[in-house]
Amino acid sequence: MTEFDPERFEDKYVHYMTELQEAYKRAFDVMNEEYDSTLVHAIDQQILNESEPFYRDGEFRIELPPNPHDRVHGVVVEPDRLDAVLDRYVEELRAQLRRVFGLEER
Amino acid sequence: MSTESAKTEDDLREEVTNFLRRNFPQIQMHGGSAAITNLDVESGSVSLQLGGACSGCGISPMTIQAIKTRMTKEIPEITQVHADTGMGGGGGMGGTSPSFPGESRGGDLDSDDDEGPKAPF
């Protein structure tokens, strides 16, 4: 388990690339199992490609790009459905980040 | 305009290629590829296409952000990075691109037995 250092996380793409990849990959796999693969891929490639994880006040936060709905194309999805799956995806990412860094809630 | 002190497009292209090789070897390790599709020296803008296994791998969004963040910090001439995986335009997923143009690329990779977009976790 990687020891987490919030200060190093500010330079996360230098210090924690492997851990971030693991968290993102695990979240993607979980989502892909549970939800429509086309939608999960669209969220992954069209919304999360402009997202960034931050750590503050003891928790991870995933900053999403503005107007995520406008970014999704190539897949037909109701806005409510997109919101729900996107929320779930973000929660899964946060959970996987906690897991990778050993910060899971007990 | 002036080409005397500024880096040429070829110089910058090579620098970007080397930067990717050095700092993001996982792109190739995971069976993906990164190609420079456009480079504007004057504006400091570079466009990258991640292809191959990157086109739906679950790691590429974060990798794209990492490339953007680090490249603009570490290569002063680059001020803007556009990167996509071929799905961003709503098109198909099949866009494969040659990996890292600009340098010899044969022989150093053995991706034949790669099972696709799987990370070694």
mmCIF file of C-alpha atoms in Angstrom, chain A residues 10-11 13-14 17-18 20-26 28-29 38 41-46 48-53 71 73-74 89, chain B residues 24 26 30 54-66 68-70 73-74 83 85 87-90 93 117-119 121:
data_model
loop_
_atom_site.group_PDB
_atom_site.id
_atom_site.type_symbol
_atom_site.label_atom_id
_atom_site.label_comp_id
_atom_site.label_asym_id
_atom_site.label_seq_id
_atom_site.Cartn_x
_atom_site.Cartn_y
_atom_site.Cartn_z
ATOM 1 C CA GLU A 10 -0.418 18.221 -5.199
ATOM 2 C CA ASP A 11 2.137 17.023 -7.712
ATOM 3 C CA TYR A 13 1.070 13.281 -11.859
ATOM 4 C CA VAL A 14 4.733 13.129 -10.925
ATOM 5 C CA MET A 17 0.973 8.198 -11.488
ATOM 6 C CA THR A 18 0.911 4.444 -10.888
ATOM 7 C CA LEU A 20 -3.826 7.021 -10.048
ATOM 8 C CA GLN A 21 -3.773 4.640 -12.959
ATOM 9 C CA GLU A 22 -4.703 1.777 -10.710
ATOM 10 C CA ALA A 23 -7.589 3.693 -9.166
ATOM 11 C CA TYR A 24 -8.920 4.842 -12.531
ATOM 12 C CA LYS A 25 -8.593 1.422 -14.058
ATOM 13 C CA ARG A 26 -10.394 -0.248 -11.168
ATOM 14 C CA PHE A 28 -13.583 1.859 -14.961
ATOM 15 C CA ASP A 29 -13.758 -1.916 -14.619
ATOM 16 C CA THR A 38 -21.061 2.448 -24.304
ATOM 17 C CA HIS A 41 -16.843 4.569 -22.255
ATOM 18 C CA ALA A 42 -18.420 7.887 -23.249
ATOM 19 C CA ILE A 43 -18.173 9.228 -19.706
ATOM 20 C CA ASP A 44 -14.634 7.973 -19.452
ATOM 21 C CA GLN A 45 -13.442 9.411 -22.745
ATOM 22 C CA GLN A 46 -15.530 12.547 -23.029
ATOM 23 C CA LEU A 48 -13.344 12.311 -17.309
ATOM 24 C CA ASN A 49 -10.677 13.242 -19.824
ATOM 25 C CA GLU A 50 -11.085 16.784 -18.504
ATOM 26 C CA SER A 51 -11.408 15.859 -14.870
ATOM 27 C CA GLU A 52 -8.877 16.063 -12.109
ATOM 28 C CA PRO A 53 -8.672 14.490 -8.682
ATOM 29 C CA ARG A 71 -19.580 16.875 -23.876
ATOM 30 C CA HIS A 73 -22.042 12.522 -27.905
ATOM 31 C CA GLY A 74 -22.188 9.314 -29.826
ATOM 32 C CA TYR A 89 -18.647 6.837 -11.488
ATOM 33 C CA PHE B 24 4.686 8.100 -19.971
ATOM 34 C CA GLN B 26 2.969 3.171 -19.705
ATOM 35 C CA HIS B 30 -0.271 -0.963 -22.182
ATOM 36 C CA CYS B 54 -5.738 3.816 -25.198
ATOM 37 C CA SER B 55 -9.027 4.235 -27.026
ATOM 38 C CA GLY B 56 -11.071 2.907 -24.196
ATOM 39 C CA CYS B 57 -8.856 1.786 -21.464
ATOM 40 C CA GLY B 58 -10.069 3.613 -18.388
ATOM 41 C CA ILE B 59 -6.669 5.066 -17.701
ATOM 42 C CA SER B 60 -6.449 7.374 -20.663
ATOM 43 C CA PRO B 61 -8.549 10.229 -19.203
ATOM 44 C CA MET B 62 -6.210 10.582 -16.273
ATOM 45 C CA THR B 63 -3.184 10.048 -18.482
ATOM 46 C CA ILE B 64 -4.339 12.829 -20.777
ATOM 47 C CA GLN B 65 -4.650 15.179 -17.834
ATOM 48 C CA ALA B 66 -1.238 14.151 -16.618
ATOM 49 C CA LYS B 68 -1.345 18.197 -20.254
ATOM 50 C CA THR B 69 -0.292 19.244 -16.791
ATOM 51 C CA ARG B 70 3.257 18.054 -16.985
ATOM 52 C CA LYS B 73 5.250 22.717 -17.023
ATOM 53 C CA GLU B 74 8.262 20.882 -18.341
ATOM 54 C CA ALA B 83 -5.255 15.274 -26.560
ATOM 55 C CA THR B 85 -8.390 9.166 -27.895
ATOM 56 C CA MET B 87 -13.691 8.922 -29.205
ATOM 57 C CA GLY B 88 -13.929 12.560 -28.313
ATOM 58 C CA GLY B 89 -15.378 13.496 -31.670
ATOM 59 C CA GLY B 90 -18.193 11.062 -31.344
ATOM 60 C CA MET B 93 -13.116 3.834 -31.582
ATOM 61 C CA PRO B 117 -6.502 -2.508 -22.783
ATOM 62 C CA LYS B 118 -5.563 -4.179 -19.577
ATOM 63 C CA ALA B 119 -3.310 -2.672 -17.034
ATOM 64 C CA PHE B 121 -2.729 -4.653 -11.849
#
